[in-house]
Coordinates of C-alpha atoms (C1' of nucleotides) in Angstrom, one line a residue:
Chain A
M1 CA -23.5 4.0 -23.0
P2 CA -20.1 5.3 -24.4
E3 CA -18.4 2.9 -26.7
R4 CA -15.5 1.2 -25.0
R5 CA -12.2 1.2 -26.7
D6 CA -10.5 -1.6 -24.9
L7 CA -7.1 -1.1 -23.5
F8 CA -5.8 -4.2 -25.2
E9 CA -6.5 -6.3 -28.3
A10 CA -7.2 -9.9 -27.7
N11 CA -3.9 -11.2 -29.0
P12 CA -1.4 -8.5 -29.8
D13 CA 1.1 -9.0 -32.6
D14 CA 4.1 -7.1 -31.4
T15 CA 6.0 -8.4 -28.5
R16 CA 6.1 -5.4 -26.4
E17 CA 2.3 -5.0 -26.5
A18 CA 2.0 -8.7 -25.5
I19 CA 4.3 -8.2 -22.5
M20 CA 2.4 -5.1 -21.5
K21 CA -0.9 -7.1 -21.7
A22 CA 0.7 -10.0 -19.7
T23 CA 1.8 -7.5 -17.1
Y24 CA -1.6 -6.0 -17.0
D25 CA -3.2 -9.3 -16.4
A26 CA -0.7 -10.5 -13.8
L27 CA -1.0 -7.2 -12.0
S28 CA -4.8 -7.3 -12.0
R29 CA -4.7 -10.9 -10.8
H30 CA -2.2 -10.8 -8.1
G31 CA -1.8 -7.1 -7.2
Y32 CA 1.5 -5.3 -7.0
A33 CA 2.8 -6.8 -3.8
D34 CA 2.6 -10.3 -5.2
L35 CA 3.6 -9.6 -8.7
T36 CA 6.6 -11.7 -9.7
I37 CA 8.4 -12.3 -13.0
Q38 CA 7.1 -15.8 -12.8
R39 CA 3.6 -14.6 -12.7
I40 CA 4.0 -12.2 -15.6
G41 CA 5.5 -15.2 -17.5
D42 CA 2.5 -17.2 -16.7
E43 CA 0.2 -14.7 -18.4
F44 CA 2.6 -14.6 -21.4
D45 CA 2.6 -17.2 -24.2
K46 CA 6.3 -17.1 -24.3
S47 CA 8.7 -18.0 -21.7
K48 CA 9.5 -15.7 -18.7
S49 CA 13.2 -15.6 -19.6
L50 CA 12.2 -13.7 -22.7
L51 CA 11.2 -10.9 -20.6
Y52 CA 14.8 -10.4 -19.7
H53 CA 15.6 -10.4 -23.4
H54 CA 13.5 -7.2 -23.7
Y55 CA 14.1 -5.6 -20.3
D56 CA 17.1 -5.3 -18.0
S57 CA 15.3 -5.9 -14.9
K58 CA 11.8 -6.3 -13.4
D59 CA 11.9 -2.8 -12.3
A60 CA 12.7 -1.5 -15.8
L61 CA 9.8 -3.6 -17.2
L62 CA 7.3 -2.1 -14.6
V63 CA 8.5 1.4 -15.2
D64 CA 7.9 0.9 -18.8
F65 CA 4.5 -0.6 -18.1
L66 CA 3.5 2.4 -16.0
S67 CA 4.4 4.9 -18.6
F68 CA 2.6 2.8 -21.3
M69 CA -0.6 2.6 -19.2
L70 CA -0.6 6.2 -18.2
E71 CA -0.1 7.3 -21.7
R72 CA -2.8 5.0 -23.0
M73 CA -5.2 6.3 -20.2
E74 CA -4.7 9.9 -21.0
G75 CA -5.5 9.0 -24.6
T76 CA -8.9 7.7 -23.6
I77 CA -10.1 11.0 -22.0
P78 CA -12.8 12.5 -24.2
L79 CA -11.7 15.7 -25.9
E80 CA -13.5 18.6 -27.1
Q81 CA -16.9 17.0 -27.4
A82 CA -18.6 20.2 -26.3
D83 CA -18.1 23.9 -26.3
A84 CA -19.7 24.9 -23.1
A85 CA -17.3 24.6 -20.2
D86 CA -19.9 23.1 -17.8
E87 CA -20.7 20.5 -20.4
R88 CA -17.0 19.6 -20.8
L89 CA -16.6 19.3 -17.1
R90 CA -19.6 17.0 -16.9
I91 CA -18.3 14.8 -19.7
G92 CA -14.9 14.7 -18.3
F93 CA -16.1 13.6 -14.9
D94 CA -18.6 11.1 -16.3
H95 CA -15.7 9.4 -18.2
V96 CA -13.4 9.4 -15.2
I97 CA -16.0 8.1 -12.7
S98 CA -17.2 5.5 -15.1
E99 CA -13.7 4.2 -15.3
I100 CA -13.4 4.2 -11.6
I101 CA -16.7 2.2 -11.1
D102 CA -16.1 -0.2 -14.1
G103 CA -16.2 -3.6 -12.6
D104 CA -13.9 -5.1 -15.3
R105 CA -11.3 -2.7 -14.3
Q106 CA -11.6 -3.1 -10.5
D107 CA -8.6 -5.3 -10.0
F108 CA -6.5 -3.3 -12.3
N109 CA -7.5 0.0 -10.6
R110 CA -6.6 -1.6 -7.3
A111 CA -3.1 -2.4 -8.8
M112 CA -2.7 1.1 -9.9
T113 CA -3.4 2.4 -6.4
E114 CA -0.8 -0.1 -5.1
L115 CA 1.7 1.2 -7.7
R116 CA 1.0 4.7 -6.8
A117 CA 1.3 4.0 -3.0
Q118 CA 4.5 2.5 -3.8
S119 CA 5.9 5.5 -5.6
A120 CA 7.1 7.2 -2.6
H121 CA 10.0 4.6 -2.6
D122 CA 10.6 4.6 -6.4
D123 CA 11.7 7.7 -8.1
A124 CA 10.8 6.5 -11.5
F125 CA 7.2 5.7 -10.6
C126 CA 6.9 9.0 -8.8
E127 CA 7.9 10.9 -11.8
Q128 CA 5.4 9.2 -14.1
F129 CA 2.5 9.8 -11.6
S130 CA 3.5 13.4 -11.1
K131 CA 3.5 13.9 -14.9
N132 CA 0.1 12.4 -15.1
D133 CA -1.3 14.5 -12.2
R134 CA 0.0 17.8 -13.7
Y135 CA -1.5 16.9 -17.0
F136 CA -5.0 16.1 -15.4
E137 CA -5.0 19.2 -13.2
Q138 CA -4.0 21.4 -16.2
R139 CA -6.9 20.0 -18.2
V140 CA -9.2 20.9 -15.4
R141 CA -8.0 24.4 -15.1
V142 CA -8.2 25.1 -18.8
I143 CA -12.0 24.1 -18.6
L144 CA -12.4 26.3 -15.5
E145 CA -10.9 29.3 -17.1
A146 CA -12.9 28.9 -20.2
G147 CA -16.1 28.6 -18.1
I148 CA -15.3 31.8 -16.4
D149 CA -14.5 33.6 -19.7
Q150 CA -17.8 32.3 -21.1
G151 CA -19.6 33.8 -18.1
L152 CA -20.8 30.3 -17.1
F153 CA -18.7 30.1 -13.8
H154 CA -18.1 32.5 -11.0
D155 CA -14.7 34.1 -10.9
V156 CA -13.1 31.7 -8.5
D157 CA -9.5 30.8 -7.9
T158 CA -9.0 28.2 -10.6
E159 CA -6.0 26.8 -9.1
Q160 CA -7.7 26.3 -5.7
V161 CA -10.8 24.7 -7.3
A162 CA -8.9 22.6 -9.7
S163 CA -6.8 21.3 -6.7
M164 CA -10.1 20.4 -5.0
L165 CA -11.5 18.7 -8.0
V166 CA -8.4 16.5 -8.5
T167 CA -8.5 15.8 -4.8
I168 CA -12.0 14.6 -5.0
I169 CA -11.3 12.3 -8.0
Q170 CA -8.3 10.9 -6.3
G171 CA -10.3 10.3 -3.2
A172 CA -13.0 8.6 -5.0
T173 CA -10.5 6.4 -6.8
F174 CA -8.7 5.6 -3.6
Q175 CA -12.1 4.6 -1.9
A176 CA -13.3 2.7 -4.8
T177 CA -10.1 0.6 -4.8
T178 CA -9.7 0.2 -1.1
S179 CA -13.0 0.4 0.6
T180 CA -15.6 -2.3 1.0
E181 CA -18.7 -0.3 0.5
P182 CA -17.7 3.0 -1.4
D183 CA -20.7 5.2 -2.0
L184 CA -19.5 6.6 -5.4
E185 CA -23.1 7.5 -6.4
A186 CA -23.4 9.8 -3.4
V187 CA -20.0 11.3 -4.2
R188 CA -21.0 11.9 -7.8
A189 CA -24.3 13.6 -6.8
E190 CA -22.6 15.7 -4.3
L191 CA -19.9 16.7 -6.8
D192 CA -22.7 18.0 -8.9
A193 CA -24.1 19.8 -5.9
Y194 CA -20.7 21.4 -5.3
I195 CA -20.2 22.5 -8.9
E196 CA -23.8 23.9 -8.8
S197 CA -23.4 25.8 -5.6
R198 CA -19.9 27.0 -6.1
L199 CA -19.3 27.4 -9.7
L200 CA -22.4 27.8 -11.7
V201 CA -23.9 31.2 -12.4
D202 CA -27.5 30.8 -12.5
D203 CA -29.5 32.8 -14.9
A204 CA -32.7 30.8 -14.7
Chain B
M1 CA -0.7 25.1 18.5
P2 CA -2.5 22.2 19.9
E3 CA -0.4 20.0 22.4
R4 CA 0.9 16.8 20.8
R5 CA 0.2 13.6 22.6
D6 CA 2.9 11.5 21.1
L7 CA 1.9 8.2 19.7
F8 CA 4.6 6.4 21.7
E9 CA 6.6 6.9 24.9
A10 CA 10.3 7.0 24.4
N11 CA 10.9 3.5 25.8
P12 CA 7.7 1.5 26.4
D13 CA 7.8 -0.9 29.3
D14 CA 5.5 -3.6 28.2
T15 CA 6.6 -5.9 25.3
R16 CA 3.6 -5.4 23.0
E17 CA 4.0 -1.7 23.0
A18 CA 7.7 -2.1 22.4
I19 CA 6.9 -4.3 19.4
M20 CA 4.4 -1.9 18.1
K21 CA 6.9 1.0 18.3
A22 CA 9.5 -1.1 16.6
T23 CA 7.2 -1.9 13.8
Y24 CA 6.1 1.8 13.5
D25 CA 9.8 2.8 13.3
A26 CA 10.6 0.1 10.7
L27 CA 7.6 0.8 8.7
S28 CA 8.3 4.5 8.7
R29 CA 11.9 3.9 7.7
H30 CA 11.5 1.3 5.0
G31 CA 7.9 1.4 3.9
Y32 CA 5.5 -1.6 3.7
A33 CA 7.0 -3.3 0.6
D34 CA 10.5 -3.4 2.2
L35 CA 9.4 -4.2 5.6
T36 CA 10.9 -7.5 6.9
I37 CA 11.0 -9.2 10.2
Q38 CA 14.7 -8.5 10.2
R39 CA 14.1 -4.8 10.1
I40 CA 11.4 -4.8 12.7
G41 CA 13.9 -6.7 14.8
D42 CA 16.6 -4.1 14.1
E43 CA 14.4 -1.4 15.6
F44 CA 13.7 -3.6 18.6
D45 CA 16.1 -4.0 21.5
K46 CA 15.3 -7.7 21.8
S47 CA 15.9 -10.4 19.3
K48 CA 13.7 -10.8 16.2
S49 CA 13.0 -14.4 17.2
L50 CA 11.1 -13.0 20.1
L51 CA 8.5 -11.6 17.6
Y52 CA 7.5 -15.1 16.9
H53 CA 7.0 -15.8 20.5
H54 CA 4.3 -13.1 20.6
Y55 CA 2.9 -13.6 17.1
D56 CA 2.2 -16.5 14.9
S57 CA 3.5 -14.8 11.8
K58 CA 4.6 -11.6 10.2
D59 CA 1.1 -11.2 9.0
A60 CA -0.5 -11.6 12.4
L61 CA 1.9 -9.1 13.8
L62 CA 1.0 -6.5 11.1
V63 CA -2.7 -7.0 11.6
D64 CA -2.4 -6.4 15.2
F65 CA -0.3 -3.4 14.5
L66 CA -2.9 -2.0 12.2
S67 CA -5.6 -2.4 14.7
F68 CA -3.4 -0.9 17.3
M69 CA -2.6 2.2 15.3
L70 CA -6.1 2.8 14.1
E71 CA -7.4 2.6 17.6
R72 CA -4.9 4.9 18.9
M73 CA -5.5 7.3 16.0
E74 CA -9.3 7.4 16.6
G75 CA -8.4 8.2 20.2
T76 CA -6.6 11.4 19.3
I77 CA -9.4 13.0 17.5
P78 CA -10.7 15.9 19.5
L79 CA -14.2 15.4 20.9
E80 CA -16.8 17.8 22.0
Q81 CA -14.6 20.8 22.3
A82 CA -17.4 23.1 21.0
D83 CA -21.2 23.0 20.8
A84 CA -21.8 24.8 17.6
A85 CA -21.7 22.2 14.7
D86 CA -19.7 24.5 12.3
E87 CA -17.0 24.9 15.0
R88 CA -16.9 21.2 15.6
L89 CA -16.5 20.6 12.0
R90 CA -13.7 23.1 11.8
I91 CA -11.8 21.8 14.8
G92 CA -12.2 18.3 13.4
F93 CA -10.8 19.0 10.0
D94 CA -8.1 21.2 11.5
H95 CA -7.0 18.2 13.5
V96 CA -7.1 15.7 10.6
I97 CA -5.4 18.0 8.2
S98 CA -2.6 18.8 10.6
E99 CA -1.9 15.1 11.0
I100 CA -1.8 14.8 7.2
I101 CA 0.6 17.7 6.9
D102 CA 2.9 16.9 9.9
G103 CA 6.3 16.4 8.7
D104 CA 7.3 14.0 11.5
R105 CA 4.6 11.8 10.3
Q106 CA 5.1 11.8 6.6
D107 CA 6.9 8.5 6.4
F108 CA 4.4 6.8 8.6
N109 CA 1.5 8.3 6.7
R110 CA 2.9 6.9 3.5
A111 CA 3.3 3.5 5.0
M112 CA -0.4 3.6 6.0
T113 CA -1.3 4.4 2.5
E114 CA 0.7 1.4 1.2
L115 CA -1.0 -0.7 3.9
R116 CA -4.4 0.6 2.8
A117 CA -3.6 0.0 -0.9
Q118 CA -2.6 -3.5 0.1
S119 CA -5.9 -4.1 1.9
A120 CA -7.5 -5.3 -1.3
H121 CA -5.6 -8.4 -1.0
D122 CA -5.7 -8.9 2.8
D123 CA -9.1 -9.4 4.3
A124 CA -7.8 -8.7 7.8
F125 CA -6.4 -5.3 6.8
C126 CA -9.6 -4.5 4.8
E127 CA -11.8 -5.2 7.8
Q128 CA -9.7 -2.9 10.0
F129 CA -9.9 0.0 7.6
S130 CA -13.5 -0.5 6.9
K131 CA -14.3 -0.3 10.6
N132 CA -12.2 2.9 10.8
D133 CA -14.0 4.5 7.8
R134 CA -17.4 3.8 9.3
Y135 CA -16.4 5.3 12.4
F136 CA -15.1 8.4 10.9
E137 CA -18.1 8.8 8.5
Q138 CA -20.5 8.3 11.4
R139 CA -18.7 11.1 13.4
V140 CA -19.1 13.5 10.4
R141 CA -22.8 12.7 10.0
V142 CA -23.7 13.2 13.6
I143 CA -22.1 16.7 13.4
L144 CA -23.9 17.4 10.2
E145 CA -27.3 16.4 11.7
A146 CA -26.6 18.6 14.8
G147 CA -25.8 21.5 12.6
I148 CA -29.1 21.1 10.7
D149 CA -31.0 20.8 13.9
Q150 CA -29.2 23.9 15.3
G151 CA -30.3 25.7 12.1
L152 CA -26.6 26.4 11.2
F153 CA -26.6 24.1 8.2
H154 CA -29.0 23.8 5.2
D155 CA -31.1 20.7 5.2
V156 CA -28.7 18.7 3.0
D157 CA -28.6 15.0 2.6
T158 CA -26.2 14.2 5.4
E159 CA -25.2 10.8 4.0
Q160 CA -24.2 12.4 0.7
V161 CA -22.4 15.2 2.2
A162 CA -20.5 13.1 4.6
S163 CA -19.5 10.9 1.9
M164 CA -18.0 13.7 0.0
L165 CA -16.3 15.0 3.1
V166 CA -14.7 11.6 3.7
T167 CA -13.7 11.4 0.0
I168 CA -12.0 14.8 0.3
I169 CA -10.0 13.8 3.4
Q170 CA -9.0 10.5 1.8
G171 CA -7.9 12.3 -1.4
A172 CA -6.0 14.8 0.5
T173 CA -4.2 12.0 2.5
F174 CA -3.6 10.1 -0.7
Q175 CA -2.2 13.1 -2.4
A176 CA -0.1 14.1 0.5
T177 CA 1.5 10.7 0.7
T178 CA 1.9 10.0 -2.9
S179 CA 2.3 13.3 -4.8
T180 CA 5.4 15.5 -5.1
E181 CA 3.8 18.8 -4.9
P182 CA 0.5 18.4 -3.0
D183 CA -1.2 21.7 -2.6
L184 CA -3.0 21.0 0.7
E185 CA -3.4 24.7 1.6
A186 CA -5.4 25.2 -1.6
V187 CA -7.6 22.1 -0.7
R188 CA -8.0 23.3 2.8
A189 CA -9.1 26.7 1.6
E190 CA -11.5 25.3 -1.0
L191 CA -12.9 22.9 1.7
D192 CA -13.9 26.0 3.7
A193 CA -15.3 27.6 0.6
Y194 CA -17.4 24.4 -0.1
I195 CA -18.7 24.3 3.4
E196 CA -19.5 28.0 3.2
S197 CA -21.4 27.8 -0.1
R198 CA -23.1 24.5 0.4
L199 CA -23.7 24.1 4.1
L200 CA -23.7 27.3 6.0
V201 CA -26.9 29.2 6.5
D202 CA -25.9 32.9 6.4
D203 CA -27.7 35.4 8.6
A204 CA -25.3 38.2 8.5
Chain C
dA1 C1' 28.0 -19.3 -40.1
dA2 C1' 26.1 -15.6 -37.7
dT3 C1' 22.3 -13.3 -35.7
dC4 C1' 17.8 -13.2 -33.5
dG5 C1' 13.7 -14.8 -30.8
dG6 C1' 13.1 -18.0 -27.7
dT7 C1' 13.6 -21.7 -23.8
dG8 C1' 14.4 -24.7 -19.3
dA9 C1' 17.5 -25.4 -15.8
dT10 C1' 20.1 -23.3 -12.4
dT11 C1' 22.1 -20.1 -9.0
dG12 C1' 22.6 -17.0 -5.3
dA13 C1' 20.7 -13.9 -2.3
dA14 C1' 17.0 -12.5 0.7
dT15 C1' 13.6 -13.9 3.8
dA16 C1' 10.1 -16.0 6.8
dT17 C1' 9.9 -19.4 10.1
dT18 C1' 11.5 -23.0 13.4
dC19 C1' 14.0 -24.8 17.1
dA20 C1' 16.9 -26.4 20.7
dA21 C1' 18.9 -24.3 24.2
dT22 C1' 19.5 -20.5 28.0
dC23 C1' 17.9 -17.3 31.4
dA24 C1' 15.3 -15.0 35.0
dA25 C1' 11.7 -15.1 38.2
dC26 C1' 9.0 -17.3 41.2
dA27 C1' 6.3 -20.6 43.7
dA28 C1' 6.1 -24.8 46.1
dT29 C1' 8.3 -28.2 48.9
dG30 C1' 11.5 -30.4 52.1
Chain D
dC1 C1' 16.3 -21.2 54.5
dA2 C1' 17.7 -24.0 50.5
dT3 C1' 16.2 -26.8 46.8
dT4 C1' 13.6 -28.0 43.2
dG5 C1' 10.4 -27.7 39.6
dT6 C1' 7.8 -24.5 36.4
dT7 C1' 6.8 -21.0 33.4
dG8 C1' 7.5 -17.4 30.1
dA9 C1' 11.0 -14.5 28.0
dT10 C1' 14.9 -14.6 25.0
dT11 C1' 18.5 -16.0 21.9
dG12 C1' 21.7 -17.6 17.9
dA13 C1' 21.8 -20.7 14.7
dA14 C1' 19.5 -23.7 11.3
dT15 C1' 16.0 -24.6 7.7
dA16 C1' 13.0 -23.8 3.9
dT17 C1' 11.1 -21.1 0.6
dT18 C1' 10.7 -17.6 -2.7
dC19 C1' 12.4 -15.0 -6.4
dA20 C1' 15.2 -12.0 -9.6
dA21 C1' 18.5 -12.9 -12.6
dT22 C1' 21.8 -15.6 -15.5
dC23 C1' 23.3 -19.0 -18.7
dA24 C1' 24.0 -22.5 -21.9
dC25 C1' 21.6 -24.0 -25.6
dC26 C1' 18.0 -24.5 -29.5
dG27 C1' 16.0 -23.5 -34.0
dA28 C1' 14.9 -20.6 -37.6
dT29 C1' 16.0 -17.0 -40.7
dT30 C1' 19.3 -14.2 -43.4

DNA sequence: AATCGGTGATTGAATATTCAATCAACAATG
DNA sequence: CATTGTTGATTGAATATTCAATCACCGATT
């Protein structure tokens, strides 16, 4: 049971953080399509007009929110908790998948999926997500390369394998947020089998 | 180059089909979030009021549209074009991936992703997609079981592997529709490598 | 008194939905 | 055959609602 650093404190002191939390709550409760300034205001202990004091528009607020969240989420990825590449890969995926599964985050995860789906029509969103994707894929590649150097992994095309791993994670996220009966346990198990059969050098 | 049965005729005779096509066009052009009855009406050679003659509400129209499209898409999946399970798998994935990549469908695919992301908040959407998911996964499992029977595939847990394959396809779709530089070629290549290393019995 | 954090009421545009009124086709009736 | 009623398709205009954004104003702190 890894300790959970919560995304927000119960009642944040500074206003921006309070707005972010209100947005988080409203987004979780209503989803992106039904997210209105009114509803953000409802989750906020100050008035909704105040939001316009801090942001030029609803869109500006959401863009800031997205960048805030992605940054914070990158920050929670466990770093350097092991030397061996296979261990690092395992720890990383455990973390990511536990976030996908976490019941308390369901609604929010769904909202993030909506946001991302929306990003085709919003350049600012798009840019945020692209940055996040590159970061994540890069992290995976570094681990893969280390694994190959360490003689733990076969000498695979790291770009290709990293693409696949990212695709699997995104597929799992998408399913978890949009499917009624996602079988994430099965995916997790098969992910291990994939790594085993495709990456791991076995010297038993 | 597989022959392309188009999703719609140029000018459909019956009204429902015409409405479906108008909805398709409007959805492709504007995306789900900006889809209005007005805009569907604009793609339609009749008046927008007529839409309410055929459907009770915007939502009812969209639900019918979704079921219409999913059914039609299921219909285009190539069936029984080969006996060998590995061939069937290959043909199936070729088809699906070509649909994901197809530039003419980009905008529509994006809209479907938005719709799906939306389904967390719309039971009717949700049901449609779930039905579609079950259908697809079932098809994959049948092929896997045949492959094992034929001695072509290892005796894997078909439920688990099917889950993974579906996850990969959904991940690829999600990336193709929401990412700026999706590397689907890499995913495709790695998918083959996965099947090779995890499924195929090699008797060279 | 001037600035800053904050508010409730209000506005204007966008949008889904309704509706009364035609129109076209067609079947039954005289 | 001509007339008459009937039904579904179609329309343009009207209505009702939602929502982002603005504004005039308040109270405290400097």
